[in-house]
Amino acid sequence: MSNKNLLFLNFIVKYKNSDSTLKKENRMPVEIRNLDGQLIITYHANTLVDANLKNKNLTRADFRNMDLSKINLEYAHCRGANFSGALLRDAYMPYAQCMEAIFHGTNFEGANIERVRFDNADLRDALNLEKVTRDFRARFDGAILPDGTKHSSVGDER
């Protein structure tokens, strides 16, 4: 390989490295706010896709219309949070506390909702929930289900 070709390859490697460094430095952190607009947590990434929010206090968090695909909400405290219109595709949510949360039109495609507490949550028009509830023992005491009916059996798990 000639010196000219080596110089060209060296330039490409430096260009690619500087480009990726530039992208990392220009990341805008995602601010998660509650429904009153107060900052709850700053997540240092451009998006919440594949974010790890395991065991975080997300009480009354505003996740409306967000892409939360592959998010980890295991043991997260999401009481009163608003997930309306959010995409929870392949989300990992075991043992999340989602009491009194709002899920209008939320897409649960492929989500793991093992033992999630949806007590008194509003799940009207939620999508793909029936596909993920089977065998996951999630709780729905007093929750409004996707069809608009209220789940009234205390202690009943799906």
N, CA, C and O atoms as a DFTB+ gen file, in Angstrom:
632 C
 N C O
     1  1       0.850      -1.175       0.000
     2  2       0.000       0.000       0.000
     3  2       0.897       1.239       0.000
     4  3       1.864       1.307       0.758
     5  1       0.582       2.196      -0.831
     6  2       1.415       3.391      -0.966
     7  2       1.186       4.342       0.203
     8  3       0.186       4.255       0.916
     9  1       2.143       5.256       0.376
    10  2       2.025       6.278       1.427
    11  2       0.790       7.143       1.220
    12  3       0.149       7.574       2.179
    13  1       0.470       7.387      -0.038
    14  2      -0.699       8.210      -0.360
    15  2      -1.984       7.541       0.157
    16  3      -2.850       8.202       0.729
    17  1      -2.089       6.232      -0.054
    18  2      -3.263       5.488       0.418
    19  2      -3.314       5.436       1.940
    20  3      -4.387       5.549       2.533
    21  1      -2.143       5.264       2.579
    22  2      -2.104       5.250       4.042
    23  2      -2.539       6.588       4.620
    24  3      -3.275       6.631       5.606
    25  1      -2.089       7.680       4.010
    26  2      -2.508       9.004       4.477
    27  2      -4.016       9.177       4.331
    28  3      -4.675       9.721       5.218
    29  1      -4.555       8.713       3.212
    30  2      -5.995       8.823       2.985
    31  2      -6.768       8.019       4.038
    32  3      -7.750       8.512       4.592
    33  1      -6.325       6.776       4.318
    34  2      -6.989       5.949       5.332
    35  2      -6.879       6.582       6.712
    36  3      -7.837       6.568       7.485
    37  1      -5.715       7.134       7.020
    38  2      -5.517       7.809       8.299
    39  2      -6.485       8.986       8.430
    40  3      -7.048       9.207       9.502
    41  1      -6.681       9.735       7.355
    42  2      -7.616      10.859       7.354
    43  2      -9.042      10.370       7.633
    44  3      -9.773      10.977       8.416
    45  1      -9.424       9.272       6.986
    46  2     -10.782       8.740       7.174
    47  2     -10.985       8.307       8.623
    48  3     -12.021       8.610       9.216
    49  1     -10.019       7.607       9.197
    50  2     -10.142       7.167      10.590
    51  2     -10.265       8.374      11.511
    52  3     -11.120       8.382      12.397
    53  1      -9.439       9.380      11.324
    54  2      -9.514      10.579      12.161
    55  2     -10.848      11.285      11.969
    56  3     -11.440      11.764      12.936
    57  1     -11.327      11.353      10.731
    58  2     -12.599      12.019      10.446
    59  2     -13.744      11.290      11.147
    60  3     -14.601      11.921      11.766
    61  1     -13.757       9.962      11.049
    62  2     -14.817       9.188      11.695
    63  2     -14.747       9.338      13.204
    64  3     -15.779       9.492      13.857
    65  1     -13.554       9.296      13.764
    66  2     -13.415       9.452      15.213
    67  2     -13.866      10.831      15.665
    68  3     -14.558      10.953      16.676
    69  1     -13.492      11.854      14.943
    70  2     -13.892      13.204      15.340
    71  2     -15.393      13.383      15.181
    72  3     -16.022      14.088      15.971
    73  1     -15.973      12.749      14.161
    74  2     -17.413      12.838      13.942
    75  2     -18.172      12.199      15.098
    76  3     -19.137      12.781      15.593
    77  1     -17.751      11.001      15.543
    78  2     -18.461      10.341      16.636
    79  2     -18.261      11.097      17.944
    80  3     -19.173      11.155      18.769
    81  1     -17.075      11.680      18.145
    82  2     -16.844      12.486      19.338
    83  2     -17.752      13.699      19.331
    84  3     -18.319      14.072      20.359
    85  1     -17.886      14.306      18.177
    86  2     -18.756      15.469      18.048
    87  2     -20.190      15.103      18.403
    88  3     -20.869      15.848      19.109
    89  1     -20.651      13.954      17.913
    90  2     -22.017      13.531      18.205
    91  2     -22.215      13.312      19.698
    92  3     -23.250      13.698      20.242
    93  1     -21.242      12.700      20.372
    94  2     -21.360      12.466      21.807
    95  2     -21.427      13.782      22.573
    96  3     -22.199      13.912      23.523
    97  1     -20.621      14.754      22.161
    98  2     -20.590      16.033      22.859
    99  2     -21.863      16.833      22.638
   100  3     -22.217      17.666      23.473
   101  1     -22.559      16.598      21.534
   102  2     -23.767      17.349      21.217
   103  2     -25.043      16.681      21.715
   104  3     -26.139      17.087      21.328
   105  1     -24.923      15.680      22.553
   106  2     -26.119      15.039      23.087
   107  2     -26.897      16.021      23.943
   108  3     -26.333      16.777      24.734
   109  1     -28.194      15.986      23.763
   110  2     -29.080      16.792      24.593
   111  2     -29.721      15.855      25.602
   112  3     -30.411      14.917      25.201
   113  1     -29.523      16.072      26.886
   114  2     -30.141      15.176      27.863
   115  2     -31.657      15.304      27.834
   116  3     -32.203      16.364      27.526
   117  1     -32.319      14.211      28.157
   118  2     -33.774      14.201      28.226
   119  2     -34.174      14.554      29.649
   120  3     -33.760      13.900      30.606
   121  1     -34.976      15.583      29.771
   122  2     -35.476      15.978      31.088
   123  2     -36.853      15.367      31.286
   124  3     -37.760      15.587      30.483
   125  1     -37.003      14.605      32.352
   126  2     -38.301      14.032      32.685
   127  2     -38.912      14.929      33.745
   128  3     -38.352      15.123      34.823
   129  1     -40.073      15.468      33.411
   130  2     -40.757      16.393      34.312
   131  2     -42.051      15.776      34.799
   132  3     -42.598      14.872      34.167
   133  1     -42.540      16.275      35.936
   134  2     -43.837      15.797      36.398
   135  2     -44.926      16.615      35.722
   136  3     -44.635      17.506      34.924
   137  1     -46.163      16.317      36.035
   138  2     -47.286      16.974      35.374
   139  2     -47.415      18.445      35.757
   140  3     -48.179      19.179      35.131
   141  1     -46.679      18.882      36.774
   142  2     -46.641      20.301      37.147
   143  2     -45.478      21.028      36.482
   144  3     -45.295      22.228      36.685
   145  1     -44.689      20.299      35.686
   146  2     -43.556      20.898      34.991
   147  2     -42.263      20.898      35.782
   148  3     -41.251      21.414      35.307
   149  1     -42.275      20.328      36.982
   150  2     -41.059      20.292      37.800
   151  2     -40.152      19.144      37.346
   152  3     -40.626      18.052      37.031
   153  1     -38.852      19.406      37.319
   154  2     -37.879      18.410      36.894
   155  2     -37.803      17.268      37.908
   156  3     -37.624      17.502      39.104
   157  1     -37.941      16.038      37.424
   158  2     -37.831      14.856      38.278
   159  2     -36.443      14.247      38.139
   160  3     -35.771      13.952      39.128
   161  1     -36.028      14.067      36.885
   162  2     -34.755      13.409      36.617
   163  2     -34.239      13.855      35.249
   164  3     -35.026      14.139      34.346
   165  1     -32.937      13.915      35.104
   166  2     -32.320      14.180      33.807
   167  2     -31.644      12.896      33.361
   168  3     -30.793      12.352      34.065
   169  1     -32.030      12.414      32.182
   170  2     -31.438      11.197      31.634
   171  2     -30.478      11.609      30.528
   172  3     -30.881      12.258      29.562
   173  1     -29.220      11.238      30.666
   174  2     -28.180      11.707      29.758
   175  2     -28.091      10.857      28.494
   176  3     -27.218      10.001      28.352
   177  1     -29.015      11.121      27.592
   178  2     -29.069      10.493      26.271
   179  2     -29.994      11.344      25.422
   180  3     -30.696      12.211      25.942
   181  1     -29.998      11.102      24.125
   182  2     -30.863      11.883      23.235
   183  2     -32.308      11.426      23.280
   184  3     -33.198      12.136      22.812
   185  1     -32.551      10.251      23.837
   186  2     -33.874       9.645      23.794
   187  2     -34.065       8.738      25.004
   188  3     -33.102       8.399      25.691
   189  1     -35.302       8.352      25.259
   190  2     -35.578       7.395      26.330
   191  2     -35.739       5.974      25.794
   192  3     -36.056       5.059      26.554
   193  1     -35.522       5.783      24.491
   194  2     -35.533       4.436      23.932
   195  2     -34.376       3.669      24.571
   196  3     -33.236       4.134      24.568
   197  1     -34.673       2.503      25.112
   198  2     -33.678       1.640      25.752
   199  2     -33.088       2.256      27.027
   200  3     -32.003       1.864      27.457
   201  1     -33.786       3.204      27.624
   202  2     -33.303       3.853      28.850
   203  2     -33.448       2.917      30.046
   204  3     -34.352       2.082      30.084
   205  1     -32.560       3.059      31.012
   206  2     -32.637       2.271      32.240
   207  2     -33.116       3.172      33.374
   208  3     -32.344       3.951      33.933
   209  1     -34.404       3.053      33.705
   210  2     -34.986       3.827      34.802
   211  2     -35.428       2.887      35.918
   212  3     -36.398       3.152      36.629
   213  1     -34.705       1.796      36.054
   214  2     -35.008       0.795      37.075
   215  2     -34.992       1.434      38.457
   216  3     -34.048       2.132      38.829
   217  1     -36.061       1.178      39.211
   218  2     -36.191       1.608      40.602
   219  2     -36.160       3.124      40.794
   220  3     -35.836       3.595      41.885
   221  1     -36.489       3.890      39.765
   222  2     -36.517       5.355      39.872
   223  2     -37.880       5.824      40.361
   224  3     -38.896       5.177      40.107
   225  1     -37.895       6.941      41.054
   226  2     -39.148       7.555      41.479
   227  2     -39.621       8.468      40.353
   228  3     -39.066       9.545      40.135
   229  1     -40.646       8.023      39.650
   230  2     -41.195       8.752      38.508
   231  2     -42.641       9.155      38.789
   232  3     -43.463       9.228      37.875
   233  1     -42.940       9.411      40.047
   234  2     -44.289       9.786      40.451
   235  2     -44.757      11.003      39.665
   236  3     -44.079      12.030      39.621
   237  1     -45.938      10.869      39.037
   238  2     -46.582      11.916      38.247
   239  2     -45.730      12.377      37.054
   240  3     -45.877      13.509      36.595
   241  1     -44.855      11.522      36.559
   242  2     -44.013      11.872      35.403
   243  2     -44.866      12.043      34.152
   244  3     -45.898      11.392      33.993
   245  1     -44.420      12.918      33.279
   246  2     -45.129      13.198      32.030
   247  2     -44.403      12.516      30.871
   248  3     -43.386      13.009      30.383
   249  1     -44.940      11.376      30.441
   250  2     -44.375      10.614      29.329
   251  2     -45.293      10.664      28.113
   252  3     -45.190       9.807      27.236
   253  1     -46.172      11.630      28.042
   254  2     -47.152      11.688      26.952
   255  2     -46.474      11.693      25.584
   256  3     -45.547      12.461      25.325
   257  1     -46.977      10.800      24.712
   258  2     -46.553      10.695      23.309
   259  2     -45.063      10.417      23.119
   260  3     -44.519      10.719      22.057
   261  1     -44.396       9.855      24.113
   262  2     -42.967       9.555      23.996
   263  2     -42.740       8.141      23.480
   264  3     -43.549       7.243      23.714
   265  1     -41.636       7.960      22.780
   266  2     -41.207       6.629      22.371
   267  2     -40.379       6.056      23.514
   268  3     -39.243       6.472      23.740
   269  1     -40.955       5.105      24.227
   270  2     -40.303       4.473      25.369
   271  2     -39.985       3.008      25.059
   272  3     -39.959       2.168      25.959
   273  1     -39.749       2.716      23.800
   274  2     -39.437       1.347      23.388
   275  2     -38.226       0.831      24.155
   276  3     -37.226       1.530      24.318
   277  1     -38.338      -0.394      24.616
   278  2     -37.259      -1.108      25.312
   279  2     -36.810      -0.427      26.602
   280  3     -35.721      -0.718      27.096
   281  1     -37.613       0.463      27.151
   282  2     -37.262       1.121      28.408
   283  2     -37.311       0.110      29.551
   284  3     -38.131      -0.808      29.532
   285  1     -36.449       0.272      30.535
   286  2     -36.462      -0.577      31.722
   287  2     -37.101       0.216      32.858
   288  3     -36.516       1.166      33.378
   289  1     -38.313      -0.193      33.234
   290  2     -39.033       0.440      34.341
   291  2     -39.221      -0.543      35.495
   292  3     -40.143      -0.397      36.298
   293  1     -38.354      -1.534      35.574
   294  2     -38.468      -2.528      36.637
   295  2     -38.419      -1.843      38.000
   296  3     -37.511      -1.058      38.273
   297  1     -39.395      -2.140      38.851
   298  2     -39.529      -1.582      40.198
   299  2     -39.678      -0.056      40.221
   300  3     -39.570       0.546      41.289
   301  1     -39.918       0.570      39.094
   302  2     -40.075       2.036      39.060
   303  2     -41.378       2.444      39.743
   304  3     -42.369       1.716      39.701
   305  1     -41.360       3.600      40.363
   306  2     -42.528       4.148      41.052
   307  2     -43.159       5.184      40.127
   308  3     -42.683       6.315      40.024
   309  1     -44.241       4.781      39.457
   310  2     -44.879       5.615      38.433
   311  2     -46.297       6.020      38.831
   312  3     -47.142       6.228      37.960
   313  1     -46.568       6.135      40.116
   314  2     -47.916       6.492      40.571
   315  2     -48.333       7.828      39.965
   316  3     -47.625       8.828      40.084
   317  1     -49.493       7.825      39.314
   318  2     -50.046       9.051      38.755
   319  2     -49.341       9.571      37.514
   320  3     -49.642      10.674      37.057
   321  1     -48.408       8.804      36.955
   322  2     -47.695       9.241      35.742
   323  2     -48.638       9.210      34.546
   324  3     -49.615       8.461      34.536
   325  1     -48.339      10.026      33.540
   326  2     -49.168      10.068      32.337
   327  2     -48.372       9.501      31.161
   328  3     -47.392      10.094      30.711
   329  1     -48.819       8.337      30.673
   330  2     -48.199       7.651      29.541
   331  2     -49.088       7.735      28.299
   332  3     -48.899       6.956      27.365
   333  1     -50.042       8.650      28.265
   334  2     -50.998       8.721      27.152
   335  2     -50.282       8.847      25.812
   336  3     -49.422       9.709      25.630
   337  1     -50.652       7.970      24.875
   338  2     -50.079       8.009      23.533
   339  2     -48.647       7.525      23.444
   340  3     -48.045       7.592      22.373
   341  1     -48.085       7.040      24.542
   342  2     -46.691       6.591      24.539
   343  2     -46.559       5.226      23.876
   344  3     -47.513       4.449      23.824
   345  1     -45.377       4.953      23.380
   346  2     -45.054       3.657      22.795
   347  2     -44.181       2.902      23.789
   348  3     -43.029       3.270      24.021
   349  1     -44.736       1.844      24.375
   350  2     -44.003       1.015      25.333
   351  2     -43.631      -0.329      24.698
   352  3     -43.648      -1.363      25.366
   353  1     -43.300      -0.306      23.425
   354  2     -42.944      -1.532      22.705
   355  2     -41.725      -2.184      23.357
   356  3     -40.679      -1.558      23.532
   357  1     -41.891      -3.457      23.709
   358  2     -40.813      -4.255      24.318
   359  2     -40.277      -3.641      25.609
   360  3     -39.128      -3.884      25.979
   361  1     -41.093      -2.853      26.290
   362  2     -40.684      -2.275      27.576
   363  2     -40.553      -3.384      28.617
   364  3     -41.256      -4.393      28.559
   365  1     -39.654      -3.184      29.554
   366  2     -39.424      -4.147      30.631
   367  2     -39.884      -3.487      31.923
   368  3     -39.226      -2.581      32.434
   369  1     -41.036      -3.952      32.456
   370  2     -41.688      -3.247      33.558
   371  2     -41.988      -4.099      34.794
   372  3     -42.849      -3.700      35.578
   373  1     -41.338      -5.242      35.021
   374  2     -41.725      -6.061      36.167
   375  2     -41.745      -5.275      37.477
   376  3     -40.831      -4.511      37.790
   377  1     -42.825      -5.495      38.228
   378  2     -43.018      -4.926      39.560
   379  2     -43.113      -3.397      39.578
   380  3     -42.996      -2.792      40.644
   381  1     -43.318      -2.773      38.440
   382  2     -43.501      -1.311      38.430
   383  2     -44.795      -0.964      39.162
   384  3     -45.771      -1.712      39.105
   385  1     -44.793       0.151      39.831
   386  2     -45.953       0.629      40.583
   387  2     -46.624       1.719      39.762
   388  3     -46.197       2.873      39.791
   389  1     -47.665       1.361      39.035
   390  2     -48.336       2.286      38.110
   391  2     -49.754       2.611      38.577
   392  3     -50.651       2.817      37.759
   393  1     -49.949       2.657      39.887
   394  2     -51.267       2.980      40.412
   395  2     -51.651       4.400      39.996
   396  3     -50.830       5.317      40.012
   397  1     -52.925       4.554      39.625
   398  2     -53.494       5.857      39.269
   399  2     -52.811       6.509      38.064
   400  3     -52.990       7.703      37.824
   401  1     -52.042       5.745      37.318
   402  2     -51.382       6.277      36.117
   403  2     -52.368       6.298      34.950
   404  3     -53.381       5.598      34.963
   405  1     -52.058       7.104      33.955
   406  2     -52.924       7.263      32.786
   407  2     -52.203       6.685      31.566
   408  3     -51.060       7.032      31.269
   409  1     -52.913       5.791      30.872
   410  2     -52.352       5.101      29.710
   411  2     -53.290       5.207      28.509
   412  3     -53.432       4.229      27.774
   413  1     -53.931       6.342      28.282
   414  2     -54.860       6.497      27.147
   415  2     -54.106       6.271      25.841
   416  3     -53.170       7.007      25.528
   417  1     -54.510       5.259      25.081
   418  2     -53.910       5.019      23.773
   419  2     -52.466       4.558      23.802
   420  3     -51.799       4.579      22.767
   421  1     -51.967       4.144      24.947
   422  2     -50.589       3.665      25.054
   423  2     -50.465       2.308      24.366
   424  3     -51.347       1.460      24.495
   425  1     -49.366       2.104      23.634
   426  2     -49.136       0.845      22.931
   427  2     -48.189      -0.029      23.755
   428  3     -47.031       0.323      23.975
   429  1     -48.707      -1.179      24.206
   430  2     -47.947      -2.107      25.048
   431  2     -47.369      -3.283      24.253
   432  3     -47.063      -4.319      24.843
   433  1     -47.215      -3.154      22.960
   434  2     -46.766      -4.268      22.124
   435  2     -45.459      -4.873      22.641
   436  3     -44.432      -4.198      22.700
   437  1     -45.512      -6.149      23.013
   438  2     -44.323      -6.873      23.458
   439  2     -43.819      -6.502      24.838
   440  3     -42.759      -6.981      25.242
   441  1     -44.536      -5.666      25.579
   442  2     -44.081      -5.223      26.901
   443  2     -44.162      -6.357      27.921
   444  3     -45.062      -7.194      27.862
   445  1     -43.220      -6.374      28.846
   446  2     -43.248      -7.316      29.960
   447  2     -43.839      -6.573      31.151
   448  3     -43.195      -5.702      31.736
   449  1     -45.084      -6.931      31.506
   450  2     -45.758      -6.249      32.620
   451  2     -45.945      -7.200      33.805
   452  3     -46.946      -7.133      34.518
   453  1     -44.982      -8.067      33.998
   454  2     -45.052      -9.034      35.088
   455  2     -45.227      -8.327      36.435
   456  3     -44.386      -7.535      36.860
   457  1     -46.348      -8.642      37.088
   458  2     -46.676      -8.141      38.428
   459  2     -46.714      -6.614      38.547
   460  3     -46.521      -6.070      39.634
   461  1     -46.957      -5.937      37.449
   462  2     -47.143      -4.477      37.508
   463  2     -48.450      -4.193      38.230
   464  3     -49.432      -4.910      38.041
   465  1     -48.468      -3.162      39.050
   466  2     -49.692      -2.747      39.748
   467  2     -50.312      -1.598      38.974
   468  3     -49.788      -0.484      38.962
   469  1     -51.446      -1.888      38.320
   470  2     -52.215      -0.892      37.578
   471  2     -53.453      -0.478      38.376
   472  3     -54.432      -0.025      37.783
   473  1     -53.435      -0.619      39.690
   474  2     -54.605      -0.305      40.506
   475  2     -55.066       1.126      40.248
   476  3     -54.278       2.069      40.308
   477  1     -56.365       1.267      39.957
   478  2     -56.997       2.568      39.695
   479  2     -56.366       3.333      38.534
   480  3     -56.522       4.550      38.440
   481  1     -55.666       2.643      37.663
   482  2     -55.082       3.279      36.470
   483  2     -56.152       3.420      35.391
   484  3     -57.162       2.717      35.406
   485  1     -55.918       4.324      34.469
   486  2     -56.834       4.541      33.346
   487  2     -56.163       4.027      32.076
   488  3     -55.240       4.648      31.549
   489  1     -56.642       2.884      31.596
   490  2     -56.057       2.217      30.432
   491  2     -56.965       2.305      29.211
   492  3     -56.871       1.473      28.309
   493  1     -57.841       3.304      29.175
   494  2     -58.762       3.435      28.038
   495  2     -58.000       3.527      26.717
   496  3     -57.027       4.268      26.584
   497  1     -58.475       2.753      25.756
   498  2     -57.917       2.738      24.400
   499  2     -56.459       2.285      24.338
   500  3     -55.794       2.503      23.325
   501  1     -55.949       1.657      25.405
   502  2     -54.589       1.105      25.359
   503  2     -54.541       0.013      24.297
   504  3     -55.503      -0.733      24.117
   505  1     -53.432      -0.073      23.606
   506  2     -53.270      -1.030      22.509
   507  2     -52.395      -2.203      22.926
   508  3     -51.411      -2.039      23.648
   509  1     -52.766      -3.380      22.462
   510  2     -51.988      -4.603      22.660
   511  2     -51.850      -5.029      24.116
   512  3     -50.995      -5.855      24.435
   513  1     -52.665      -4.489      24.994
   514  2     -52.590      -4.873      26.406
   515  2     -53.044      -6.313      26.595
   516  3     -52.464      -7.046      27.396
   517  1     -54.074      -6.724      25.866
   518  2     -54.581      -8.092      26.006
   519  2     -53.536      -9.120      25.589
   520  3     -53.590     -10.266      26.036
   521  1     -52.601      -8.736      24.754
   522  2     -51.572      -9.667      24.288
   523  2     -50.463      -9.853      25.314
   524  3     -49.770     -10.870      25.286
   525  1     -50.280      -8.905      26.210
   526  2     -49.175      -8.994      27.162
   527  2     -49.623      -9.330      28.576
   528  3     -48.783      -9.645      29.418
   529  1     -50.918      -9.273      28.865
   530  2     -51.372      -9.536      30.230
   531  2     -51.380     -11.016      30.571
   532  3     -51.258     -11.384      31.739
   533  1     -51.519     -11.854      29.582
   534  2     -51.598     -13.297      29.810
   535  2     -50.356     -13.796      30.553
   536  3     -49.228     -13.562      30.121
   537  1     -50.573     -14.472      31.652
   538  2     -49.516     -15.118      32.442
   539  2     -48.558     -14.150      33.143
   540  3     -47.518     -14.581      33.641
   541  1     -48.874     -12.885      33.192
   542  2     -47.946     -11.960      33.833
   543  2     -48.374     -11.519      35.232
   544  3     -47.613     -10.839      35.920
   545  1     -49.585     -11.897      35.665
   546  2     -50.071     -11.612      37.009
   547  2     -50.017     -10.132      37.374
   548  3     -49.711      -9.779      38.513
   549  1     -50.307      -9.291      36.429
   550  2     -50.423      -7.853      36.709
   551  2     -51.718      -7.620      37.475
   552  3     -52.665      -8.395      37.337
   553  1     -51.770      -6.564      38.281
   554  2     -52.965      -6.249      39.073
   555  2     -53.667      -5.046      38.475
   556  3     -53.035      -4.073      38.062
   557  1     -54.994      -5.135      38.438
   558  2     -55.819      -4.099      37.818
   559  2     -56.956      -3.655      38.737
   560  3     -57.996      -3.228      38.236
   561  1     -56.803      -3.737      40.044
   562  2     -57.882      -3.397      40.970
   563  2     -58.382      -1.978      40.721
   564  3     -57.627      -1.016      40.860
   565  1     -59.651      -1.852      40.353
   566  2     -60.260      -0.543      40.138
   567  2     -59.819       0.174      38.875
   568  3     -60.180       1.333      38.669
   569  1     -59.054      -0.482      38.036
   570  2     -58.557       0.157      36.806
   571  2     -59.653       0.244      35.753
   572  3     -60.541      -0.606      35.691
   573  1     -59.578       1.279      34.929
   574  2     -60.455       1.384      33.767
   575  2     -59.723       0.699      32.616
   576  3     -58.630       1.109      32.225
   577  1     -60.346      -0.352      32.082
   578  2     -59.723      -1.181      31.053
   579  2     -59.847      -0.546      29.669
   580  3     -60.602       0.412      29.500
   581  1     -59.112      -1.068      28.668
   582  2     -59.131      -0.467      27.327
   583  2     -60.518      -0.275      26.726
   584  3     -60.735       0.666      25.963
   585  1     -61.457      -1.152      27.061
   586  2     -62.813      -1.025      26.517
   587  2     -63.683      -0.054      27.315
   588  3     -64.861       0.122      27.001
   589  1     -63.117       0.574      28.339
   590  2     -63.851       1.560      29.132
   591  2     -64.540       1.002      30.359
   592  3     -65.090       1.765      31.153
   593  1     -64.525      -0.322      30.538
   594  2     -65.145      -0.907      31.724
   595  2     -64.191      -0.824      32.908
   596  3     -62.970      -0.815      32.754
   597  1     -64.792      -0.763      34.096
   598  2     -63.973      -0.681      35.304
   599  2     -63.760      -2.079      35.860
   600  3     -64.709      -2.845      36.023
   601  1     -62.520      -2.399      36.147
   602  2     -62.178      -3.698      36.725
   603  2     -62.440      -3.596      38.217
   604  3     -61.856      -2.749      38.892
   605  1     -63.316      -4.453      38.743
   606  2     -63.725      -4.276      40.134
   607  2     -63.292      -5.381      41.076
   608  3     -63.456      -5.237      42.287
   609  1     -62.752      -6.471      40.577
   610  2     -62.381      -7.581      41.454
   611  2     -61.107      -7.260      42.205
   612  3     -60.030      -7.161      41.617
   613  1     -61.240      -7.100      43.506
   614  2     -60.075      -6.798      44.337
   615  2     -59.187      -8.033      44.403
   616  3     -59.664      -9.144      44.636
   617  1     -57.906      -7.828      44.198
   618  2     -56.937      -8.912      44.268
   619  2     -56.880      -9.787      43.030
   620  3     -56.080     -10.721      42.973
   621  1     -57.710      -9.505      42.042
   622  2     -57.701     -10.315      40.824
   623  2     -56.483      -9.969      39.982
   624  3     -56.159      -8.800      39.771
   625  1     -55.829     -10.997      39.517
   626  2     -54.662     -10.798      38.661
   627  2     -54.966     -11.379      37.301
   628  3     -55.714     -12.351      37.194
   629  1     -54.407     -10.807      36.276
   630  2     -54.599     -11.307      34.917
   631  2     -53.347     -11.984      34.445
   632  3     -53.300     -12.477      33.318
